[in-house]
């Protein structure tokens, strides 16, 4: 194990979003000053919405440029039309991309419309694109109640790369609220745990009491495929930002 995750506990979800934003903005501005692209791995879900809101606000104020930012989303449902209200394409455009100066060619999201027999080729292409852009500078992650990162469900190890995955019962139950009457897909295309571990920096954010048990497990257990997020412990530059509620089991143990 090469690093111990830095864990920062803040009073509430607003403070977590502000702190994560500050870190991302620092990387985006550093790259700009160096004349380099800033390659980000980005999540969907409820947790990062506050961060995207802040980024849009800073861009509108004129203090944050996205023209050198290149993004790779962690995952997309499969199959999933890009214009579906449930797609992660739609989510990202709605919360971030439509409101900032990122060139459309810099946006990468796994394609939920590729033919069944082309998914493996598409996944390989996605990995190649990440390499072609010099690898991920920062990957921002949320965590599922079952310990997933992206859609790397229990069973996914550090060797996994972008591929087609099956969604587990916990993930599909948690997605029900977003799907209302529609059926939650059974599959997705997700970056692998290995893809994420190759990033130069990882930021994991979690808020709310419903994440407290899994955060405790992910950060204290011996890394194992039963909790894919536990492999983050081995990364040399991982920062975990939590609100008090998500940190309560961890705090209880270390108190
Ligand atoms: P959430 O999802 O942000 O909606 O809690 C996190 C995840 O499943 O990775």
Coordinates of N, CA and C and ligand atoms in Angstrom, one line a residue:
X1 N 0.9 -1.2 0.0 CA 0.0 0.0 0.0 C 0.9 1.2 0.0
X2 N 0.7 2.2 -1.0 CA 1.7 3.3 -1.1 C 1.2 4.5 -0.4
X3 N -0.1 4.7 -0.2 CA -0.5 6.0 0.4 C -1.7 5.7 1.4
X4 N -1.8 6.7 2.3 CA -3.0 6.6 3.2 C -3.8 7.8 2.7
X5 N -5.1 7.5 2.4 CA -5.9 8.6 1.9 C -6.0 9.7 2.9
X6 N -5.9 10.9 2.4 CA -6.1 12.1 3.2 C -7.6 12.2 3.4
X7 N -8.1 12.3 4.6 CA -9.6 12.4 4.8 C -9.9 13.8 5.4
X8 N -10.8 14.5 4.8 CA -11.1 15.9 5.3 C -12.6 15.8 5.6
X9 N -13.0 16.2 6.8 CA -14.4 16.2 7.3 C -14.8 17.6 7.4
X10 N -15.9 17.9 6.8 CA -16.4 19.3 6.8 C -17.9 19.3 7.4
X11 N -18.4 20.4 7.8 CA -19.7 20.4 8.5 C -20.8 19.9 7.7
X12 N -20.9 20.2 6.4 CA -22.1 19.8 5.7 C -21.8 19.7 4.2
X13 N -22.8 19.3 3.4 CA -22.6 19.0 2.0 C -22.2 20.3 1.2
X14 N -22.7 21.5 1.7 CA -22.3 22.7 1.0 C -20.8 22.9 1.1
X15 N -20.3 22.7 2.3 CA -18.8 22.9 2.6 C -18.0 21.9 1.8
X16 N -18.5 20.7 1.6 CA -17.8 19.6 0.8 C -17.8 20.1 -0.6
X17 N -18.9 20.5 -1.2 CA -18.9 21.0 -2.6 C -18.0 22.2 -2.8
X18 N -17.9 23.1 -1.8 CA -17.0 24.2 -2.0 C -15.6 23.8 -2.0
X19 N -15.2 22.9 -1.1 CA -13.8 22.4 -1.0 C -13.4 21.6 -2.2
X20 N -14.3 20.8 -2.7 CA -14.0 20.0 -3.9 C -13.8 21.0 -5.1
X21 N -14.7 22.0 -5.2 CA -14.6 23.0 -6.3 C -13.3 23.7 -6.2
X22 N -12.8 24.1 -5.0 CA -11.6 24.8 -4.9 C -10.4 23.9 -5.4
X23 N -10.4 22.6 -5.1 CA -9.4 21.7 -5.6 C -9.4 21.6 -7.1
X24 N -10.6 21.5 -7.7 CA -10.7 21.3 -9.2 C -10.2 22.6 -9.8
X25 N -10.7 23.8 -9.3 CA -10.4 25.1 -9.9 C -8.8 25.3 -9.9
X26 N -8.2 24.9 -8.8 CA -6.7 25.0 -8.7 C -6.1 24.2 -9.8
X27 N -6.5 23.0 -10.1 CA -5.9 22.1 -11.1 C -6.2 22.7 -12.5
X28 N -7.4 23.2 -12.7 CA -7.8 23.8 -14.0 C -7.0 25.0 -14.3
X29 N -6.8 25.8 -13.3 CA -6.0 27.1 -13.5 C -4.5 26.8 -13.6
X30 N -4.0 25.8 -12.9 CA -2.6 25.4 -13.0 C -2.3 25.0 -14.4
X31 N -3.1 24.1 -14.9 CA -2.9 23.6 -16.3 C -3.0 24.7 -17.3
X32 N -3.9 25.6 -17.1 CA -4.0 26.8 -18.0 C -2.7 27.6 -18.0
X33 N -2.2 27.9 -16.8 CA -1.0 28.7 -16.7 C 0.2 27.9 -17.4
X34 N 0.2 26.6 -17.3 CA 1.3 25.8 -17.9 C 1.1 25.6 -19.4
X35 N -0.1 26.0 -19.9 CA -0.3 25.8 -21.3 C -0.6 24.4 -21.6
X36 N -1.1 23.6 -20.7 CA -1.4 22.2 -20.8 C -3.0 22.0 -20.8
X37 N -3.4 20.9 -21.4 CA -4.8 20.6 -21.1 C -5.0 20.1 -19.7
X38 N -6.2 20.2 -19.2 CA -6.6 19.6 -17.9 C -7.6 18.5 -18.1
X39 N -7.1 17.3 -17.8 CA -8.0 16.1 -18.2 C -8.7 15.6 -16.9
X40 N -10.0 15.7 -16.9 CA -10.8 15.4 -15.7 C -11.6 14.1 -16.0
X41 N -11.7 13.3 -15.0 CA -12.7 12.2 -14.9 C -13.9 12.7 -14.1
X42 N -15.1 12.6 -14.6 CA -16.2 13.3 -14.0 C -17.4 12.3 -13.7
X43 N -18.0 12.4 -12.5 CA -19.1 11.5 -12.1 C -20.4 12.2 -12.3
X44 N -21.5 11.4 -12.3 CA -22.8 11.9 -12.2 C -23.4 11.5 -10.8
X45 N -24.7 11.6 -10.6 CA -25.2 11.4 -9.3 C -25.6 12.6 -8.6
X46 N -26.2 12.5 -7.4 CA -26.6 13.7 -6.6 C -25.4 14.4 -6.0
X47 N -24.4 13.6 -5.6 CA -23.3 14.2 -4.8 C -22.6 15.3 -5.5
X48 N -22.2 15.2 -6.8 CA -21.4 16.3 -7.4 C -22.2 17.5 -8.0
X49 N -23.5 17.5 -7.8 CA -24.3 18.5 -8.4 C -23.9 19.9 -7.9
X50 N -23.6 20.0 -6.6 CA -23.2 21.3 -6.0 C -21.9 21.8 -6.6
X51 N -21.0 20.8 -6.9 CA -19.7 21.2 -7.5 C -19.9 21.8 -8.9
X52 N -20.7 21.1 -9.7 CA -21.0 21.6 -11.0 C -21.7 23.0 -11.0
X53 N -22.5 23.2 -10.0 CA -23.2 24.5 -9.8 C -22.1 25.6 -9.6
X54 N -21.2 25.3 -8.7 CA -20.1 26.2 -8.4 C -19.3 26.5 -9.6
X55 N -18.9 25.5 -10.3 CA -18.1 25.6 -11.5 C -18.7 26.5 -12.6
X56 N -20.0 26.3 -12.8 CA -20.8 27.1 -13.7 C -20.8 28.6 -13.2
X57 N -21.0 28.8 -11.9 CA -21.1 30.1 -11.4 C -19.7 30.9 -11.6
X58 N -18.6 30.1 -11.3 CA -17.3 30.8 -11.5 C -17.1 31.1 -12.9
X59 N -17.5 30.2 -13.8 CA -17.3 30.5 -15.3 C -18.1 31.7 -15.7
X60 N -19.4 31.8 -15.2 CA -20.2 33.0 -15.5 C -19.7 34.3 -15.0
X61 N -19.0 34.2 -13.9 CA -18.4 35.4 -13.3 C -17.2 35.8 -14.1
X62 N -16.7 34.9 -15.0 CA -15.5 35.2 -15.8 C -14.2 34.8 -15.2
X63 N -14.3 34.1 -14.1 CA -13.0 33.7 -13.4 C -12.5 32.3 -13.7
X64 N -13.2 31.5 -14.5 CA -12.8 30.2 -14.8 C -13.0 29.8 -16.3
X65 N -11.9 29.5 -16.9 CA -11.9 29.1 -18.3 C -11.9 27.6 -18.5
X66 N -12.7 27.1 -19.4 CA -12.8 25.7 -19.6 C -12.3 25.3 -21.0
X67 N -11.7 26.2 -21.7 CA -11.3 25.9 -23.1 C -10.2 24.9 -23.2
X68 N -9.4 24.7 -22.2 CA -8.4 23.7 -22.2 C -8.8 22.5 -21.4
X69 N -10.0 22.4 -20.9 CA -10.4 21.3 -20.1 C -10.9 20.1 -21.0
X70 N -10.5 18.9 -20.7 CA -10.9 17.7 -21.5 C -11.6 16.8 -20.4
X71 N -12.7 16.3 -20.8 CA -13.4 15.5 -19.7 C -13.7 14.1 -20.2
X72 N -13.7 13.1 -19.3 CA -14.1 11.8 -19.5 C -15.1 11.4 -18.4
X73 N -16.3 11.2 -18.8 CA -17.2 10.7 -17.8 C -17.0 9.3 -17.3
X74 N -17.3 9.0 -16.1 CA -17.0 7.7 -15.6 C -17.9 6.6 -16.3
X75 N -19.1 6.9 -16.6 CA -20.0 5.8 -17.1 C -21.2 6.3 -17.8
X76 N -22.0 5.4 -18.4 CA -23.3 5.7 -19.0 C -24.1 4.4 -19.0
X77 N -25.3 4.5 -18.8 CA -26.2 3.3 -18.9 C -26.1 2.7 -20.3
X78 N -26.4 1.4 -20.3 CA -26.4 0.7 -21.6 C -27.6 -0.2 -21.7
X79 N -28.4 -0.2 -22.7 CA -28.4 0.8 -23.7 C -29.1 2.1 -23.2
X80 N -28.7 3.2 -23.8 CA -29.3 4.5 -23.4 C -29.1 5.6 -24.5
X81 N -30.2 6.1 -25.1 CA -30.1 7.2 -26.1 C -29.5 8.4 -25.4
X82 N -28.7 9.2 -26.0 CA -28.1 10.3 -25.4 C -29.1 11.4 -25.0
X83 N -30.3 11.4 -25.8 CA -31.3 12.5 -25.5 C -32.3 12.0 -24.5
X84 N -32.2 10.8 -23.9 CA -33.1 10.3 -22.9 C -33.0 11.2 -21.6
X85 N -34.1 11.5 -21.0 CA -34.0 12.2 -19.7 C -33.1 11.5 -18.6
X86 N -32.9 10.2 -18.8 CA -32.2 9.4 -17.9 C -30.7 9.3 -18.2
X87 N -30.3 9.8 -19.4 CA -28.9 9.5 -19.8 C -28.0 10.4 -19.0
X88 N -26.8 9.9 -18.9 CA -25.7 10.7 -18.2 C -25.2 11.8 -19.2
X89 N -25.4 11.6 -20.5 CA -25.1 12.7 -21.4 C -26.0 13.9 -21.1
X90 N -27.3 13.6 -20.9 CA -28.2 14.7 -20.6 C -27.9 15.4 -19.3
X91 N -27.6 14.5 -18.3 CA -27.2 15.0 -16.9 C -26.1 16.0 -17.0
X92 N -25.0 15.6 -17.7 CA -23.8 16.4 -17.8 C -24.0 17.7 -18.5
X93 N -24.7 17.6 -19.6 CA -25.0 18.8 -20.4 C -25.9 19.8 -19.6
X94 N -26.8 19.2 -18.9 CA -27.7 20.1 -18.1 C -27.0 20.7 -16.9
X95 N -26.2 20.0 -16.2 CA -25.6 20.5 -15.0 C -24.3 21.3 -15.3
X96 N -23.6 21.0 -16.4 CA -22.2 21.6 -16.6 C -22.0 22.0 -18.0
X97 N -21.9 21.1 -18.9 CA -21.3 21.4 -20.2 C -22.1 22.5 -21.0
X98 N -23.4 22.6 -20.9 CA -24.1 23.6 -21.6 C -23.8 25.0 -21.2
X99 N -23.2 25.1 -20.0 CA -23.0 26.4 -19.4 C -21.6 26.9 -19.3
X100 N -20.6 26.2 -19.8 CA -19.2 26.5 -19.7 C -18.6 26.5 -21.1
X101 N -17.3 27.0 -21.1 CA -16.7 27.2 -22.4 C -15.9 25.9 -22.9
X102 N -16.3 24.7 -22.5 CA -15.6 23.5 -22.9 C -15.9 23.3 -24.4
X103 N -14.9 23.1 -25.3 CA -15.2 22.7 -26.7 C -15.9 21.4 -26.7
X104 N -17.0 21.2 -27.5 CA -17.7 19.9 -27.6 C -16.8 18.8 -27.8
X105 N -15.7 19.0 -28.6 CA -14.8 17.9 -29.0 C -14.0 17.4 -27.8
X106 N -14.0 18.2 -26.7 CA -13.2 17.8 -25.5 C -14.1 16.9 -24.6
X107 N -15.3 16.8 -24.9 CA -16.3 16.0 -24.0 C -16.3 14.6 -24.4
X108 N -16.1 13.7 -23.4 CA -16.1 12.2 -23.7 C -17.1 11.6 -22.7
X109 N -18.1 10.9 -23.2 CA -19.0 10.1 -22.3 C -19.2 8.8 -23.0
X110 N -19.1 7.7 -22.3 CA -19.3 6.4 -22.9 C -20.7 6.4 -23.7
X111 N -20.7 5.8 -24.9 CA -21.8 5.9 -25.8 C -22.8 4.8 -25.5
X112 N -24.0 5.1 -25.0 CA -25.0 4.1 -24.7 C -25.8 3.6 -25.9
X113 N -25.4 4.1 -27.1 CA -26.2 3.8 -28.3 C -25.4 2.8 -29.2
X114 N -24.1 2.5 -28.9 CA -23.4 1.6 -29.8 C -24.1 0.2 -29.9
X115 N -23.9 -0.4 -31.0 CA -24.5 -1.7 -31.2 C -23.9 -2.7 -30.2
X116 N -24.7 -3.7 -29.9 CA -24.4 -4.7 -29.0 C -23.0 -5.3 -29.2
X117 N -22.7 -5.6 -30.5 CA -21.4 -6.3 -30.8 C -20.3 -5.3 -31.0
X118 N -20.5 -4.0 -30.7 CA -19.5 -3.0 -30.8 C -19.1 -2.4 -29.5
X119 N -19.7 -2.9 -28.4 CA -19.5 -2.3 -27.1 C -18.0 -2.5 -26.7
X120 N -17.5 -3.6 -26.9 CA -16.1 -3.9 -26.5 C -15.1 -3.0 -27.3
X121 N -15.3 -2.8 -28.6 CA -14.5 -1.9 -29.4 C -14.6 -0.5 -28.8
X122 N -15.8 -0.1 -28.5 CA -16.0 1.3 -28.0 C -15.3 1.5 -26.7
X123 N -15.4 0.5 -25.8 CA -14.7 0.6 -24.5 C -13.2 0.7 -24.7
X124 N -12.6 0.0 -25.7 CA -11.2 0.0 -26.0 C -10.8 1.4 -26.5
X125 N -11.7 1.9 -27.4 CA -11.5 3.3 -27.9 C -11.5 4.3 -26.8
X126 N -12.4 4.2 -25.8 CA -12.5 5.1 -24.7 C -11.2 5.2 -23.9
X127 N -10.7 4.0 -23.6 CA -9.4 3.9 -22.9 C -8.3 4.5 -23.8
X128 N -8.3 4.3 -25.1 CA -7.2 4.9 -25.9 C -7.3 6.4 -25.9
X129 N -8.5 6.9 -25.9 CA -8.7 8.4 -25.9 C -8.1 9.0 -24.6
X130 N -8.3 8.3 -23.5 CA -7.8 8.8 -22.2 C -6.2 8.8 -22.4
X131 N -5.7 7.8 -22.9 CA -4.2 7.7 -23.1 C -3.7 8.8 -24.0
X132 N -4.5 9.0 -25.1 CA -4.1 9.9 -26.1 C -4.0 11.4 -25.6
X133 N -4.9 11.6 -24.6 CA -4.9 12.9 -24.0 C -3.9 13.0 -22.8
X134 N -3.1 12.0 -22.6 CA -2.1 12.0 -21.6 C -2.5 11.5 -20.2
X135 N -3.6 10.8 -20.2 CA -4.1 10.2 -18.9 C -4.9 11.3 -18.1
X136 N -5.6 10.8 -17.1 CA -6.5 11.6 -16.3 C -5.6 12.4 -15.3
X137 N -5.8 13.7 -15.3 CA -5.1 14.5 -14.2 C -5.8 14.3 -12.9
X138 N -7.1 14.4 -12.9 CA -7.9 14.3 -11.7 C -9.1 13.5 -12.0
X139 N -9.5 12.5 -11.2 CA -10.8 11.9 -11.3 C -11.6 12.2 -10.0
X140 N -12.8 12.7 -10.3 CA -13.7 13.0 -9.2 C -14.7 11.8 -9.0
X141 N -14.8 11.3 -7.8 CA -15.7 10.2 -7.6 C -16.7 10.4 -6.5
X142 N -17.9 9.8 -6.7 CA -18.8 9.6 -5.6 C -18.7 8.1 -5.2
X143 N -19.5 7.7 -4.3 CA -19.5 6.3 -3.9 C -20.9 5.8 -3.8
X144 N -21.2 4.6 -4.3 CA -22.5 4.0 -4.1 C -22.6 3.3 -2.7
X145 N -23.8 3.0 -2.3 CA -23.9 2.4 -0.9 C -23.3 1.0 -0.9
X146 N -23.1 0.4 -2.1 CA -22.5 -0.9 -2.2 C -21.0 -0.8 -2.4
X147 N -20.4 0.4 -2.4 CA -19.0 0.5 -2.5 C -18.6 0.7 -4.0
X148 N -19.6 0.9 -4.9 CA -19.1 1.1 -6.3 C -18.5 2.5 -6.5
X149 N -17.6 2.5 -7.4 CA -17.1 3.8 -7.9 C -17.3 3.8 -9.5
X150 N -17.8 4.8 -10.0 CA -18.4 4.7 -11.4 C -19.4 3.6 -11.3
X151 N -19.5 2.7 -12.3 CA -20.4 1.5 -12.1 C -19.5 0.3 -12.0
X152 N -18.5 0.4 -11.2 CA -17.7 -0.8 -10.8 C -18.3 -1.4 -9.6
X153 N -19.2 -2.4 -9.8 CA -19.9 -3.0 -8.8 C -19.1 -4.0 -8.0
X154 N -19.5 -4.4 -6.8 CA -18.8 -5.4 -6.1 C -18.4 -6.6 -7.0
X155 N -17.1 -7.0 -6.9 CA -16.5 -8.0 -7.8 C -15.5 -7.4 -8.8
X156 N -15.5 -6.0 -8.9 CA -14.6 -5.4 -9.8 C -13.3 -5.1 -9.1
X157 N -12.2 -5.5 -9.7 CA -10.9 -5.3 -9.1 C -10.1 -4.2 -9.8
X158 N -8.8 -4.0 -9.3 CA -8.0 -3.0 -9.8 C -7.5 -3.2 -11.2
X159 N -7.7 -4.4 -11.7 CA -7.2 -4.7 -13.1 C -8.3 -4.2 -14.1
X160 N -9.5 -3.8 -13.7 CA -10.6 -3.6 -14.6 C -10.4 -2.3 -15.4
X161 N -10.8 -2.3 -16.7 CA -10.7 -1.1 -17.6 C -12.1 -0.8 -18.1
X162 N -12.2 0.2 -18.9 CA -13.6 0.5 -19.4 C -14.2 -0.7 -20.1
X163 N -15.4 -1.0 -19.8 CA -16.1 -2.2 -20.3 C -17.6 -2.2 -20.0
X164 N -18.3 -3.2 -20.5 CA -19.7 -3.3 -20.2 C -19.9 -4.0 -18.9
X165 N -20.8 -3.5 -18.1 CA -20.9 -4.1 -16.7 C -22.4 -4.3 -16.4
X166 N -22.7 -5.2 -15.5 CA -24.0 -5.5 -15.0 C -24.2 -4.7 -13.8
X167 N -25.4 -4.1 -13.6 CA -25.7 -3.3 -12.4 C -26.3 -4.2 -11.3
X168 N -25.8 -4.0 -10.1 CA -26.4 -4.8 -9.0 C -27.7 -4.3 -8.5
X169 N -28.3 -5.1 -7.6 CA -29.6 -4.7 -7.0 C -29.6 -3.4 -6.3
X170 N -28.6 -3.2 -5.5 CA -28.5 -1.9 -4.7 C -28.5 -0.7 -5.6
X171 N -27.6 -0.8 -6.6 CA -27.5 0.3 -7.5 C -28.8 0.6 -8.3
X172 N -29.4 -0.5 -8.7 CA -30.7 -0.3 -9.5 C -31.8 0.2 -8.6
X173 N -31.8 -0.2 -7.3 CA -32.8 0.3 -6.3 C -32.6 1.8 -6.1
X174 N -31.3 2.2 -5.9 CA -31.0 3.6 -5.6 C -31.3 4.5 -6.9
X175 N -31.3 3.9 -8.1 CA -31.6 4.7 -9.3 C -33.1 4.8 -9.5
X176 N -33.9 4.0 -8.8 CA -35.3 4.0 -9.1 C -36.0 5.4 -9.1
X177 N -35.6 6.2 -8.1 CA -36.1 7.6 -7.9 C -35.9 8.4 -9.2
X178 N -34.8 8.2 -9.8 CA -34.5 9.0 -11.0 C -35.3 8.5 -12.2
X179 N -35.7 7.2 -12.2 CA -36.3 6.7 -13.4 C -37.8 6.8 -13.4
X180 N -38.4 7.1 -12.2 CA -39.8 7.2 -12.0 C -40.5 5.9 -12.6
X181 N -41.3 6.1 -13.7 CA -42.0 5.0 -14.2 C -41.2 4.1 -15.1
X182 N -40.0 4.6 -15.6 CA -39.2 3.8 -16.6 C -38.4 2.7 -15.9
X183 N -38.1 1.7 -16.6 CA -37.3 0.6 -16.0 C -35.8 1.0 -15.9
X184 N -35.2 0.7 -14.8 CA -33.8 1.0 -14.6 C -33.0 0.0 -15.5
X185 N -32.0 0.5 -16.3 CA -31.3 -0.4 -17.1 C -30.5 -1.4 -16.3
X186 N -30.2 -2.6 -16.9 CA -29.5 -3.7 -16.2 C -28.0 -3.6 -16.4
X187 N -27.6 -2.8 -17.4 CA -26.2 -2.7 -17.8 C -25.8 -1.3 -18.0
X188 N -24.4 -1.1 -18.0 CA -23.8 0.2 -18.2 C -22.5 0.0 -18.9
X189 N -21.9 1.1 -19.4 CA -20.5 1.0 -19.8 C -19.7 1.9 -18.8
X190 N -18.7 1.3 -18.1 CA -18.1 2.1 -17.1 C -16.5 2.0 -17.2
X191 N -15.9 3.1 -16.9 CA -14.4 3.1 -16.7 C -14.2 2.0 -15.7
X192 N -13.0 1.4 -15.7 CA -12.6 0.4 -14.7 C -12.0 1.0 -13.5
X193 N -11.9 0.2 -12.5 CA -11.2 0.6 -11.3 C -9.7 1.0 -11.6
X194 N -9.1 0.2 -12.5 CA -7.8 0.4 -12.9 C -7.6 1.7 -13.7
X195 N -8.6 2.0 -14.5 CA -8.6 3.3 -15.3 C -8.5 4.5 -14.3
X196 N -9.3 4.4 -13.2 CA -9.4 5.4 -12.2 C -8.1 5.5 -11.4
X197 N -7.5 4.3 -11.1 CA -6.3 4.3 -10.3 C -5.1 4.9 -11.0
X198 N -5.2 4.9 -12.4 CA -4.1 5.5 -13.2 C -4.2 7.0 -13.2
X199 N -5.2 7.6 -12.6 CA -5.3 9.1 -12.6 C -4.2 9.6 -11.7
X200 N -3.7 10.8 -12.0 CA -2.6 11.3 -11.1 C -3.2 11.8 -9.8
X201 N -4.4 12.1 -9.7 CA -5.0 12.5 -8.4 C -6.5 12.0 -8.4
X202 N -6.9 11.6 -7.2 CA -8.3 11.1 -7.1 C -9.0 11.9 -5.9
X203 N -10.1 12.4 -6.2 CA -10.9 13.1 -5.2 C -12.2 12.3 -5.0
X204 N -12.4 11.7 -3.8 CA -13.7 11.0 -3.5 C -14.5 11.9 -2.6
X205 N -15.8 12.1 -3.0 CA -16.6 12.9 -2.1 C -17.9 12.1 -1.7
X206 N -18.3 12.2 -0.5 CA -19.5 11.5 0.0 C -20.2 12.4 1.0
X207 N -21.5 12.5 1.0 CA -22.3 13.3 1.9 C -23.5 12.5 2.3
X208 N -23.9 12.6 3.6 CA -25.1 12.0 4.1 C -24.9 10.7 4.9
X209 N -25.8 10.5 5.9 CA -25.6 9.4 6.8 C -25.7 8.1 6.0
X210 N -26.4 8.0 4.9 CA -26.5 6.7 4.2 C -25.2 6.3 3.5
X211 N -24.2 7.1 3.6 CA -22.9 6.8 3.0 C -21.9 6.4 4.2
X212 N -22.3 6.6 5.4 CA -21.4 6.5 6.5 C -20.8 5.1 6.7
X213 N -21.6 4.0 6.5 CA -21.1 2.6 6.7 C -20.1 2.3 5.6
X214 N -20.5 2.6 4.3 CA -19.6 2.2 3.2 C -18.3 3.0 3.2
X215 N -18.4 4.3 3.6 CA -17.1 5.0 3.7 C -16.2 4.4 4.7
X216 N -16.8 4.0 5.9 CA -16.0 3.4 6.9 C -15.3 2.1 6.4
X217 N -16.1 1.3 5.7 CA -15.6 0.0 5.1 C -14.5 0.3 4.1
X218 N -14.8 1.2 3.2 CA -13.9 1.4 2.0 C -12.5 1.9 2.5
X219 N -12.5 2.7 3.6 CA -11.3 3.3 4.1 C -10.5 2.5 5.1
X220 N -11.2 1.5 5.7 CA -10.5 0.8 6.8 C -10.3 -0.7 6.5
X221 N -11.1 -1.3 5.6 CA -10.9 -2.7 5.3 C -9.6 -3.0 4.5
X222 N -9.2 -4.3 4.5 CA -8.1 -4.7 3.6 C -8.8 -4.6 2.2
X223 N -8.2 -3.9 1.2 CA -8.8 -3.7 -0.1 C -9.2 -5.1 -0.7
X224 N -10.4 -5.1 -1.2 CA -11.0 -6.4 -1.7 C -12.1 -6.0 -2.7
X225 N -12.3 -7.0 -3.6 CA -13.4 -6.7 -4.6 C -14.8 -6.6 -4.1
X226 N -15.0 -7.0 -2.8 CA -16.4 -6.8 -2.3 C -16.7 -5.3 -2.2
X227 N -15.7 -4.5 -2.0 CA -16.0 -3.0 -2.0 C -14.9 -2.4 -2.9
X228 N -15.3 -2.2 -4.2 CA -14.3 -1.7 -5.2 C -13.7 -0.4 -4.7
X229 N -14.4 0.5 -4.0 CA -13.8 1.8 -3.5 C -12.6 1.5 -2.6
X230 N -12.5 0.4 -2.0 CA -11.4 0.1 -1.0 C -10.1 0.1 -1.7
X231 N -10.0 -0.1 -3.1 CA -8.8 -0.1 -3.8 C -8.2 1.3 -3.9
X232 N -9.0 2.3 -3.6 CA -8.5 3.7 -3.6 C -7.4 3.9 -2.5
X233 N -7.5 3.0 -1.5 CA -6.4 3.2 -0.4 C -5.0 3.1 -1.0
X234 N -4.9 2.3 -2.1 CA -3.5 2.1 -2.6 C -3.0 3.2 -3.5
X235 N -3.8 4.2 -3.7 CA -3.4 5.3 -4.6 C -2.6 6.4 -3.9
X236 N -1.5 6.8 -4.5 CA -0.6 7.8 -3.7 C -1.2 9.2 -3.5
X237 N -2.2 9.5 -4.3 CA -2.7 10.9 -4.2 C -4.2 10.9 -4.2
X238 N -4.8 10.4 -3.1 CA -6.3 10.4 -3.0 C -6.7 11.2 -1.8
X239 N -7.7 12.1 -2.0 CA -8.3 12.9 -1.0 C -9.8 12.6 -0.9
X240 N -10.2 12.3 0.3 CA -11.6 12.0 0.6 C -12.2 13.1 1.3
X241 N -13.3 13.7 0.8 CA -13.9 14.8 1.4 C -15.3 14.4 1.8
X242 N -15.6 14.5 3.1 CA -16.9 14.0 3.7 C -17.6 15.1 4.5
X243 N -18.9 15.0 4.6 CA -19.6 15.8 5.6 C -19.6 15.0 6.9
X244 N -20.1 15.7 7.9 CA -20.1 15.0 9.3 C -20.9 13.8 9.2
X245 N -22.0 13.8 8.5 CA -22.9 12.6 8.5 C -22.3 11.4 7.8
X246 N -21.6 11.6 6.7 CA -20.9 10.5 6.0 C -19.7 10.0 6.8
X247 N -19.2 10.9 7.7 CA -18.0 10.5 8.4 C -18.3 9.9 9.8
X248 N -19.6 9.8 10.1 CA -19.9 9.5 11.5 C -19.4 8.1 12.0
X249 N -19.4 7.1 11.2 CA -19.0 5.8 11.6 C -17.4 5.8 11.7
X250 N -16.8 6.4 10.7 CA -15.3 6.6 10.7 C -14.9 7.3 12.0
X251 N -15.6 8.4 12.3 CA -15.2 9.2 13.4 C -15.4 8.5 14.7
X252 N -16.5 7.7 14.8 CA -16.8 6.9 16.0 C -15.6 5.9 16.2
X253 N -15.1 5.3 15.2 CA -14.1 4.3 15.3 C -12.7 5.0 15.8
X254 N -12.5 6.1 15.2 CA -11.1 6.7 15.5 C -11.2 7.7 16.7
X255 N -12.4 7.9 17.3 CA -12.5 8.8 18.4 C -11.8 8.2 19.6
Ligands
LIG1 P1 -25.1 9.7 -5.5 O1 -24.4 8.4 -6.3 O2 -24.1 10.8 -5.7 O3 -26.4 9.9 -6.2 O4 -25.3 9.3 -4.1 C1 -23.1 8.2 -6.0 C2 -22.7 6.9 -6.8 O5 -23.5 6.0 -6.9 O6 -21.5 6.8 -7.2

